[in-house]
Coordinates of C-alpha atoms and ligand atoms in Angstrom, one line a residue:
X191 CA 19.5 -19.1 12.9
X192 CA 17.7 -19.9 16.1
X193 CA 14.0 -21.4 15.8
X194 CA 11.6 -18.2 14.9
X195 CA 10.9 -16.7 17.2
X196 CA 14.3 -17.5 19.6
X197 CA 14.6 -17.5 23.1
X198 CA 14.9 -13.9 23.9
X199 CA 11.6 -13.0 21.5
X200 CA 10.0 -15.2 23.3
X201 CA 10.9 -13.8 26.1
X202 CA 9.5 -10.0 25.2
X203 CA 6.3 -12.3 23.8
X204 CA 5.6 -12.9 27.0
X205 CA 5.7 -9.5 28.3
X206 CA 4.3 -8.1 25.4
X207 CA 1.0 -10.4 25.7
X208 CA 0.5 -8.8 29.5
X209 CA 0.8 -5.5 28.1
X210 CA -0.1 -5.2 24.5
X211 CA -3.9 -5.2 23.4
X212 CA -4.4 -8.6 21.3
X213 CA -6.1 -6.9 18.8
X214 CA -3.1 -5.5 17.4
X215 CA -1.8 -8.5 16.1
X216 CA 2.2 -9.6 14.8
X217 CA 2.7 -11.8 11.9
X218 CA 6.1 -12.8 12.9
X219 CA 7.0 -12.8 16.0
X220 CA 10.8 -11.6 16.6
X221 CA 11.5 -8.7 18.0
X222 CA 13.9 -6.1 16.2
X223 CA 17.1 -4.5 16.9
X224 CA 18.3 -3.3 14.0
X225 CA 17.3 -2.9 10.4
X226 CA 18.3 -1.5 7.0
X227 CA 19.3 -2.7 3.9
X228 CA 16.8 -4.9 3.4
X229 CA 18.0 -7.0 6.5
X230 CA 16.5 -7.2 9.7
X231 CA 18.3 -8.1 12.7
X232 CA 16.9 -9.6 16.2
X233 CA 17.2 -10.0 19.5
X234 CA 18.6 -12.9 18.8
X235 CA 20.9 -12.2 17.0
X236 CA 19.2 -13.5 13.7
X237 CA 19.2 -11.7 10.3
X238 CA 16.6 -12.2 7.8
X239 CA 15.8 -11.2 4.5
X240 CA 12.9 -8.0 4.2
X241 CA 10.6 -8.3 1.6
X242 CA 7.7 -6.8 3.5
X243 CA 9.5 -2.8 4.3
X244 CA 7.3 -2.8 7.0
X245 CA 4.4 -2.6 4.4
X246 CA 5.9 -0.8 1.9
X247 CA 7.0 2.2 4.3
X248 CA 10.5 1.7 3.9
X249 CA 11.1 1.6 0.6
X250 CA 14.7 3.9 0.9
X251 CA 15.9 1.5 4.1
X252 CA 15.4 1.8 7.6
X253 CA 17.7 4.3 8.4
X254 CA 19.0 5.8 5.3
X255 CA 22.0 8.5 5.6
X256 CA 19.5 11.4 4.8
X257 CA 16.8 10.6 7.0
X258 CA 18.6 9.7 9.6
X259 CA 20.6 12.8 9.1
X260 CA 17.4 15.3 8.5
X261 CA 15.8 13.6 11.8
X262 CA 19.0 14.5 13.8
X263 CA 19.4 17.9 13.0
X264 CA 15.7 18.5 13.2
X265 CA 14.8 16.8 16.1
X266 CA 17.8 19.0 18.1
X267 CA 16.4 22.1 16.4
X268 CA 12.7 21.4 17.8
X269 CA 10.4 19.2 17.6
X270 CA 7.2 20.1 17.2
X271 CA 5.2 23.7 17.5
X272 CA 2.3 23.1 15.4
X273 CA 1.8 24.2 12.2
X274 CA -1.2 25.2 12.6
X275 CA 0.3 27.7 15.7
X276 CA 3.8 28.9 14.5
X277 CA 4.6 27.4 11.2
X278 CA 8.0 26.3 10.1
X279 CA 9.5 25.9 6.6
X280 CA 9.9 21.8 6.4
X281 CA 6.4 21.5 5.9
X282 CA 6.1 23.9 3.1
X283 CA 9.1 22.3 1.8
X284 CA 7.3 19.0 1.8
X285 CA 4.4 20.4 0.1
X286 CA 6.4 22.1 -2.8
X287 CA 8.3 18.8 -3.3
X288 CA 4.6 16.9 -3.5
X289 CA 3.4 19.3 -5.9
X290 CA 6.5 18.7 -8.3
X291 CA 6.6 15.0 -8.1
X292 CA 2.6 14.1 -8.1
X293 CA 1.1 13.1 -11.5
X294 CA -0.4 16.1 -13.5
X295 CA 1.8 20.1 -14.0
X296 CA -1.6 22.2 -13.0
X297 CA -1.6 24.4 -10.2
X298 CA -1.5 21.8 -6.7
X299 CA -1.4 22.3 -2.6
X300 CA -1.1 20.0 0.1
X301 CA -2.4 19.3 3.4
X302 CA 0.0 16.9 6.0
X303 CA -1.4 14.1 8.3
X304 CA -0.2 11.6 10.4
X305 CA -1.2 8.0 9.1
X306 CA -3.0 6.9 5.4
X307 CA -6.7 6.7 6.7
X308 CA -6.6 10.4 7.9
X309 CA -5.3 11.4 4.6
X310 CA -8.2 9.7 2.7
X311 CA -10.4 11.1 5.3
X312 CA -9.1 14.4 4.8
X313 CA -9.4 13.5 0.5
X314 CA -13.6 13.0 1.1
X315 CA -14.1 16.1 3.1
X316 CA -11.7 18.1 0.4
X317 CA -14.3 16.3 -2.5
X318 CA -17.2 16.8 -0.5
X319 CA -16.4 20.5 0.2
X320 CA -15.3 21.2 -2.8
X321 CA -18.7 20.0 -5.1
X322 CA -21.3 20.4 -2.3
X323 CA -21.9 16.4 -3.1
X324 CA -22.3 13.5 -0.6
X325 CA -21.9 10.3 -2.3
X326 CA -18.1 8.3 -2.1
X327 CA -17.4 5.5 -4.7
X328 CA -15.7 2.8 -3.9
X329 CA -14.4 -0.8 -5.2
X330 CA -14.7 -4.2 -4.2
X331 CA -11.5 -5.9 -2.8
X332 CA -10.4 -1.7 -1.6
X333 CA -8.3 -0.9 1.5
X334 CA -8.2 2.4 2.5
X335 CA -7.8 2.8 6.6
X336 CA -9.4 1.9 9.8
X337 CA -11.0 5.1 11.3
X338 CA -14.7 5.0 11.0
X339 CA -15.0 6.7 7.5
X340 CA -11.9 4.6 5.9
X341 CA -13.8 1.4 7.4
X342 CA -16.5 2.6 5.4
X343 CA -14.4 2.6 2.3
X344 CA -12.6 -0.6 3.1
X345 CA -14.1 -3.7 1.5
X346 CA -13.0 -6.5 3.7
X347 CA -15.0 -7.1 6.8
X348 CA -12.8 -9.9 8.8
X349 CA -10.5 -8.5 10.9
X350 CA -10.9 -4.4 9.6
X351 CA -14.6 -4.3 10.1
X352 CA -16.0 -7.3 12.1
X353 CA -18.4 -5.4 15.3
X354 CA -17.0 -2.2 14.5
X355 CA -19.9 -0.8 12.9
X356 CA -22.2 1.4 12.5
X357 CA -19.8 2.6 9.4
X358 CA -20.2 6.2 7.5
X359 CA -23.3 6.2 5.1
X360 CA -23.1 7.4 1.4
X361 CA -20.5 5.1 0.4
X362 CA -21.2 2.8 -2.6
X363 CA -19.1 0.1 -3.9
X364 CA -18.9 -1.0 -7.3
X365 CA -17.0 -3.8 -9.1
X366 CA -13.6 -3.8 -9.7
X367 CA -11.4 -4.5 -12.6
X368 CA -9.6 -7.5 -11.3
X369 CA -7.9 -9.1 -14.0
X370 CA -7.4 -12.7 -12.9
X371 CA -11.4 -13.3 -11.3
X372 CA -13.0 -11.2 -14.7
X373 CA -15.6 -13.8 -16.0
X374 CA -14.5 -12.9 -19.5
X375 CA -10.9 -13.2 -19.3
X376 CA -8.6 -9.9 -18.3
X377 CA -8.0 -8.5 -22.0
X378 CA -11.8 -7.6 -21.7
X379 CA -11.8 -6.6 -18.0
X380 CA -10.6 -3.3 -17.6
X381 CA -13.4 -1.9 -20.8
X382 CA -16.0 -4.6 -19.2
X383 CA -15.5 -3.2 -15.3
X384 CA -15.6 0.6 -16.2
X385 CA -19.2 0.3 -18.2
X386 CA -20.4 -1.5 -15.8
X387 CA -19.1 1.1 -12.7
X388 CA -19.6 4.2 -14.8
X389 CA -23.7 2.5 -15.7
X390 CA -24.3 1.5 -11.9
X391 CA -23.1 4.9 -10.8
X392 CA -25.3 6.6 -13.1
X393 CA -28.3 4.4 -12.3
X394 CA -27.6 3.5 -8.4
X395 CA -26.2 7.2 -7.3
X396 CA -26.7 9.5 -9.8
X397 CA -23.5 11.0 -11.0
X398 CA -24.8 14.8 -10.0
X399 CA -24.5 13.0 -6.2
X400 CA -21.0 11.6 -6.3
X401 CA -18.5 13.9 -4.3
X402 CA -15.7 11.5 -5.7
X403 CA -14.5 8.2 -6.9
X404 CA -11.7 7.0 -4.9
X405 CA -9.5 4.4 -5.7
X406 CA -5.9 2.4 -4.9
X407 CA -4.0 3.1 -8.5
X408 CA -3.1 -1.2 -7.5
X409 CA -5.0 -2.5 -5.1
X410 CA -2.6 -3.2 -1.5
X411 CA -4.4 -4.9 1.3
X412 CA -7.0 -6.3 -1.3
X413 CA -4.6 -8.6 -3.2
X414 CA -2.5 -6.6 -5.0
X415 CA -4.6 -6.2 -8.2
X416 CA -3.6 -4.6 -11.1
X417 CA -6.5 -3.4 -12.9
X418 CA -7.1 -4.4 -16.4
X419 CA -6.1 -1.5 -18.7
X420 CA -8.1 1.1 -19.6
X421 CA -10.5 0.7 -16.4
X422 CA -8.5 3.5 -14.4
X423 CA -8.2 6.1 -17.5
X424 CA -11.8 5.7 -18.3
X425 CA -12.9 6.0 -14.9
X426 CA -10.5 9.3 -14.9
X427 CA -12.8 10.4 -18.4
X428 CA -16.3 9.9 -16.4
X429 CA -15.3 12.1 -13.4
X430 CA -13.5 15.0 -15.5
X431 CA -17.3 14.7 -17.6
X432 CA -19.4 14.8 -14.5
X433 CA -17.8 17.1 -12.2
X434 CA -16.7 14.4 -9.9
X435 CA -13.6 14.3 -7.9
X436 CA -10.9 11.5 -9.2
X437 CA -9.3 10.8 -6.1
X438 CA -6.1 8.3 -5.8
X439 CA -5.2 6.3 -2.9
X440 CA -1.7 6.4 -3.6
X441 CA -0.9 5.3 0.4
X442 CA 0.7 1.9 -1.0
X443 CA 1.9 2.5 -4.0
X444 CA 3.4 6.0 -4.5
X445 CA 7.1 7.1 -3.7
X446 CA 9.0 5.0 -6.5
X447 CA 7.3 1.5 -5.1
X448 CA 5.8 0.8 -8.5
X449 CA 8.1 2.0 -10.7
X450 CA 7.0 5.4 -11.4
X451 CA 6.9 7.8 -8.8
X452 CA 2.7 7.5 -8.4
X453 CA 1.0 4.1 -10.3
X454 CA -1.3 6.7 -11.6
X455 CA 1.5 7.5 -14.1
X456 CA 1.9 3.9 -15.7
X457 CA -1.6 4.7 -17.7
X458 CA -1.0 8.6 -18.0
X459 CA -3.9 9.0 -14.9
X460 CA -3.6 12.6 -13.5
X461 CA -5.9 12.2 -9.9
X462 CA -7.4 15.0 -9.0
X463 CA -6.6 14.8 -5.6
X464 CA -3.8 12.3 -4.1
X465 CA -3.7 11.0 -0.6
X466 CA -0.2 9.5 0.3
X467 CA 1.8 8.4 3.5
X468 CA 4.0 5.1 3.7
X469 CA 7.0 5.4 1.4
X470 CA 6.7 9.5 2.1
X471 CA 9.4 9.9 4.8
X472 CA 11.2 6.8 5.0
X473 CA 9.5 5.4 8.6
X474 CA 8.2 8.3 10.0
X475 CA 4.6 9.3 10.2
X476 CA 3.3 11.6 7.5
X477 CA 0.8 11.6 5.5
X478 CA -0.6 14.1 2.6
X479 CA -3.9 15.4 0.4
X480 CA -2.2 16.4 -2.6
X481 CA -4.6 18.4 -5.4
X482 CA -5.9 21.0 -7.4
X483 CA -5.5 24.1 -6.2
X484 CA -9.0 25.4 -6.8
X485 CA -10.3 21.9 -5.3
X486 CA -7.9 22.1 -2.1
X487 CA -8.0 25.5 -1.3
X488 CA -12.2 25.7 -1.9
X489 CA -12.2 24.4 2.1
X490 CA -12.8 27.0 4.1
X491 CA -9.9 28.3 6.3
X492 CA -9.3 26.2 9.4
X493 CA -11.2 23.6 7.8
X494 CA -8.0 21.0 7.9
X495 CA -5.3 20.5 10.5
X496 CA -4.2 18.7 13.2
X497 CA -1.7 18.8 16.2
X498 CA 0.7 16.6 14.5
X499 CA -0.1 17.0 11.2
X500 CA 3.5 17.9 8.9
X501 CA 5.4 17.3 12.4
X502 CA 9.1 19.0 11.5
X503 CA 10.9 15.9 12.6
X504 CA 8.8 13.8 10.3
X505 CA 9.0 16.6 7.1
X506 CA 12.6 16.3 7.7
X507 CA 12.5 12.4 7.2
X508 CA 10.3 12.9 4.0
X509 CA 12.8 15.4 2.6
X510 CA 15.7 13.2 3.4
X511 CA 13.4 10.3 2.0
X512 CA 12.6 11.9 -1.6
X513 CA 16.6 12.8 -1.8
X514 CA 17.2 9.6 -1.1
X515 CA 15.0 8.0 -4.1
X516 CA 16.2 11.1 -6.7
X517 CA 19.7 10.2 -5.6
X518 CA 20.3 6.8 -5.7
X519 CA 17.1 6.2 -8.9
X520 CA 15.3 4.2 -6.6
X521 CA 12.3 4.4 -9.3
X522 CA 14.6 2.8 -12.0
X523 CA 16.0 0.2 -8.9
X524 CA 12.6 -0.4 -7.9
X525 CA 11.4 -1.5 -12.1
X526 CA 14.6 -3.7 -12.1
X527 CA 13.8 -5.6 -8.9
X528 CA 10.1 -6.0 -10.3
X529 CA 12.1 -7.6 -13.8
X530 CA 13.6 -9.7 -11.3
X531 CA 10.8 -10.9 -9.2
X532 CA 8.5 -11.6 -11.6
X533 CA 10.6 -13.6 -13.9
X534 CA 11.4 -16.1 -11.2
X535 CA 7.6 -15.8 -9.6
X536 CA 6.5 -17.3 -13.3
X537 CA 9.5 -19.7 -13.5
X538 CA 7.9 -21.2 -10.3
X539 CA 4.5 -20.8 -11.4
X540 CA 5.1 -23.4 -14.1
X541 CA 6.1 -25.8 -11.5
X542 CA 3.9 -25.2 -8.8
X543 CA -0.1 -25.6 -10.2
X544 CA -0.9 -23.8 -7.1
X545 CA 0.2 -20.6 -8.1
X546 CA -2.5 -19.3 -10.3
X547 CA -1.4 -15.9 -10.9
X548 CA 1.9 -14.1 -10.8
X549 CA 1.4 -9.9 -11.1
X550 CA 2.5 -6.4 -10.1
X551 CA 4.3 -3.8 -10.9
X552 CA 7.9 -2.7 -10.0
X553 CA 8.8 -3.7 -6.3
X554 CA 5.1 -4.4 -5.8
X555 CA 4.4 -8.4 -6.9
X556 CA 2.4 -10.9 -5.7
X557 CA 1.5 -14.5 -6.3
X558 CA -2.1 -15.6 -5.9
X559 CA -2.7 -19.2 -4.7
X560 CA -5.4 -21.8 -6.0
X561 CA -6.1 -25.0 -5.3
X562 CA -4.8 -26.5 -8.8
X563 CA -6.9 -26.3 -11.7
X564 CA -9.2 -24.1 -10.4
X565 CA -9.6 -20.2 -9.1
X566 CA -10.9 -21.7 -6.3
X567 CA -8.4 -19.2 -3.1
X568 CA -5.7 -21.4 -1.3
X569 CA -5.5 -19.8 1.8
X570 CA -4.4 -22.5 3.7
X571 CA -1.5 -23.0 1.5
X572 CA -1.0 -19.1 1.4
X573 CA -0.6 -19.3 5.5
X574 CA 2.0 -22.3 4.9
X575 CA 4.1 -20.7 2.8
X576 CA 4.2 -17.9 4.3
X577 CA 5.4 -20.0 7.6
X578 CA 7.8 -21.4 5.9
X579 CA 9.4 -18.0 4.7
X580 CA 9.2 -17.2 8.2
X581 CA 10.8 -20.2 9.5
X582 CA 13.6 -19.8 7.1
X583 CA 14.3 -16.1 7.5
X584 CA 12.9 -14.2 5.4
X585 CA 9.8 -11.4 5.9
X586 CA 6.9 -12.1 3.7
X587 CA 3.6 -10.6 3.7
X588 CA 0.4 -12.1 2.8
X589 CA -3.2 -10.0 1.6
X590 CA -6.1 -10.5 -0.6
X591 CA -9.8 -10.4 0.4
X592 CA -9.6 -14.3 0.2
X593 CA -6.2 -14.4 2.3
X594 CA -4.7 -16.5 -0.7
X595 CA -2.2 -13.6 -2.1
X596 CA 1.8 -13.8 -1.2
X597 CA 3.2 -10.3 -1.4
X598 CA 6.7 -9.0 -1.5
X599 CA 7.5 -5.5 -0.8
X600 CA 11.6 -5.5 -1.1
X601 CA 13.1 -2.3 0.2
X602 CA 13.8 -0.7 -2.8
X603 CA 17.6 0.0 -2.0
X604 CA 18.1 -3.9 -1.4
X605 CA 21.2 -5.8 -2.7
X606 CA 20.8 -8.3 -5.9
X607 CA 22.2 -11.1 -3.9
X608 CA 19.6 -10.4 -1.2
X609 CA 16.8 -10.5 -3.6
X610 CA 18.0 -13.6 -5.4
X611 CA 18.7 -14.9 -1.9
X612 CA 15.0 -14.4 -0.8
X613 CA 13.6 -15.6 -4.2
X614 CA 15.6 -18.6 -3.1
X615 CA 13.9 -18.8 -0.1
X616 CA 10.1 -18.5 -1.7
X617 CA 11.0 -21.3 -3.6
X618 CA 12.7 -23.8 -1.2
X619 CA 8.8 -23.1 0.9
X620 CA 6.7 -23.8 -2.1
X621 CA 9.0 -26.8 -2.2
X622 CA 8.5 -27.9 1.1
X623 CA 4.9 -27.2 1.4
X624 CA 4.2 -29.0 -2.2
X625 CA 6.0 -31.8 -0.9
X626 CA 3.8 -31.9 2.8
X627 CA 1.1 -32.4 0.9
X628 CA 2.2 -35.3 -0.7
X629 CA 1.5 -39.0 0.4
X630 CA 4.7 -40.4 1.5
X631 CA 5.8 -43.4 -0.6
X632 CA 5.6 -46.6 0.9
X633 CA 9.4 -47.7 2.2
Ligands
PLZ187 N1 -4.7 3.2 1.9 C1 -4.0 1.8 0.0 O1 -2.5 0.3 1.9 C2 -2.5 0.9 4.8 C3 -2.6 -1.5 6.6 C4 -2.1 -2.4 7.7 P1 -2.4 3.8 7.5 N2 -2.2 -0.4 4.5 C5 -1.6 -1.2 5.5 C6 -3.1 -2.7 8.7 O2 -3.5 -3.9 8.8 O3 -3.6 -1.7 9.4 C7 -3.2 1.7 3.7 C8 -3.2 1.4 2.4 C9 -4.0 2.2 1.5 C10 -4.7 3.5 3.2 C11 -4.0 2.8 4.2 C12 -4.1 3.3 5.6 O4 -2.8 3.7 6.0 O5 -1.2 4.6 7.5 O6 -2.3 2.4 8.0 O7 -3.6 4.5 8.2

């Protein structure tokens, strides 16, 4: 290993800092050649250890044999006409493949974008269209995009929505059922949350008003939060009763991440609607509205679309993508890497105090960090340990409204020896940072 970044990404720093806006920031700074496998190689010649797939995009490797192979022979074929101009039969194929693997066996189309936030855009106009309803409701620690209406939906402010505004009106956030923070412990959250959502809706909105309620199955950006059970199915209950759309933003965590094929499945949820992108085509943009057939199709024609939207080259990828996951069980792979994470992440919770809780679900974990004793958010630590991965070679992510969350995303195709390797890693930086923050002992 060279120092992170080496010379030669420091190199393309420099040039990247005279040509790349600084808004669009890097967390680690070394710049790729080569990638699969959960390994990605740099400039450098350095390898390190992925457990952030490029936020959970790459969930079947960076260049798996049938994406890589669909792209090829797609991309020489054509590469774009428009759907929307002269159709071609990827794009259907994509949508017949969404409506067999999405939760629920009712009648279901599709709609393709290019990115998650255009999906859930596209979600709220299909909800608002479809009941003749204005009102959007959303939860506290939610990420869903950074166009204006997403921004909207998003609950973080620094750095999504900080002098961006004015956002979208007629969204209304409510509380959400996050297991670790719930005043009364988490075996009462999820039942606690939902009365108190379903009574604020009624009394705040009015639940004639709502168009839909849209939520992240496990919360991504916001700290990978679980919620308590029962708060998503009850939720599910109150929209079917009230004629509101259940919509799932399933952008993060569908395509096998959680261990199911959608996270709406591990409490028997059928959304709706379904807006997906990420894991969908293995690294290509694509995105999809996946739904009822009477709600999808009660848009008027020409109502959706887009010049990109269901590209071939990128349908190809998908198609190659879900072969990839039926293929190789990458569902099953990703519920045995979550066994594996989570065990060690609570063997080192018992010897770190910092770590204050340890959840997830499949190949979707986190640890959230405390100052000891407390629930009082850690960032600072969060930041150092993070560092330290870095340092050390190995890709970690951090999230959580608070910043205090440490996230890992393996590919779901990686090697045992690579995800014991990086577990290794995790805990040689809690190590190291514990030990910083001890007084020295006097020689
Ligand atoms: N919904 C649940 O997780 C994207 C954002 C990274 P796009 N999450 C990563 C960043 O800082 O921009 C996401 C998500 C959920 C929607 C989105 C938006 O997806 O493809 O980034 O637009």
């Amino acid at each position: 290993m060279t120092d992170v970044p080496g010379p030669r990404s420091s190199q393309l720093l420099v040039r990247r800092e005279a040509a790349v806006a600084r808004a669009v920031s890097t967390m680690l700074p070394v710049f790729v050649t080569r990638a699969g496998g959960g390994v990605i190689e740099d400039v450098d010649g350095n390898s390190l250890i992925d457990f952030g797939s490029g936020i959970a995009v790459v969930g079947v490797g960076n260049a798996a044999a049938h994406v890589v192979a669909g792209v090829q022979e797609q991309v020489a074929q054509f590469t774009h006409t428009c759907f929307m101009i002269t159709p071609y039969e990827g794009y259907v194929a994509v949508c017949e493949e969404l409506a067999r693997l999405t939760p629920g066996d009712h009648e279901k189309r599709s709609a393709l974008f290019n990115s998650g936030a255009e999906a859930v855009e596209n979600a709220v106009k299909v909800a608002r269209a479809h009941t003749g309803r204005q009102a959007v409701v959303v939860f506290d620690h939610a990420y869903h995009g950074r166009t204006n209406l997403t921004l909207a939906l998003t609950a973080k402010n620094m750095p999504y929505k900080h002098t961006f505004g004015p956002f979208a009106p007629e969204v209304y956030r409510m509380p959400m059922a996050y297991p670790y923070r719930w005043p009364t412990g988490p075996d009462r959250c999820g039942p606690e949350a939902a009365a108190a959502v379903i009574s604020a809706i009624d009394k705040q909105v009015g639940a004639e008003d709502v168009a839909c309620v849209l939520i992240e199955p496990i919360q991504g950006e916001g700290g990978f939060v679980v919620p308590g059970e029962g708060f998503l199915p009850a939720l599910a209950e109150y929209c079917r009763e009230n004629g509101i759309v259940f919509a799932a933003d399933e952008v993060q965590t569908g395509f096998g991440r959680t261990g199911a094929w959608f996270a709406c499945e591990h409490e028997g949820v059928v959304p709706d609607l379904v807006a997906t992108a990420k894991g969908i085509a293995g690294g290509l943009p694509l995105a999809a509205v996946t739904g009822r057939a009477e709600i999808m199709d009660s848009v008027h024609v020409g109502g959706l679309g887009g010049t990109f939207g269901g590209n071939p080259v990128a349908c190809a990828a998908a198609l190659g993508a879900i072969r990839t996951i039926e293929e190789q069980d990458l569902v099953a792979a990703a519920r045995r890497i979550g066994e594996v994470m989570l065990a060690r992440l609570r063997q080192l919770q018992r010897r770190h105090p910092a770590v204050g809780d340890v959840r997830g679900r499949g190949a979707m974990v986190a640890v959230e960090l405390v100052e000891p004793g407390t629930t009082t958010p850690d960032p600072a630590m969060t930041q150092a340990v993070a560092r330290a991965c870095h340092s050390a070679g190995l890709v970690v992510l951090t999230c959580g409204t608070f910043g205090n969350v440490l996230r890992f995303l393996p590919p779901l195709v990686i090697p045992d020896h690579l995800l014991a390797e990086g577990l290794d890693l995790v805990d040689q930086a809690f190590a190291a940072v514990s030990g910083r923050g001890q007084v020295a002992a006097p020689v």
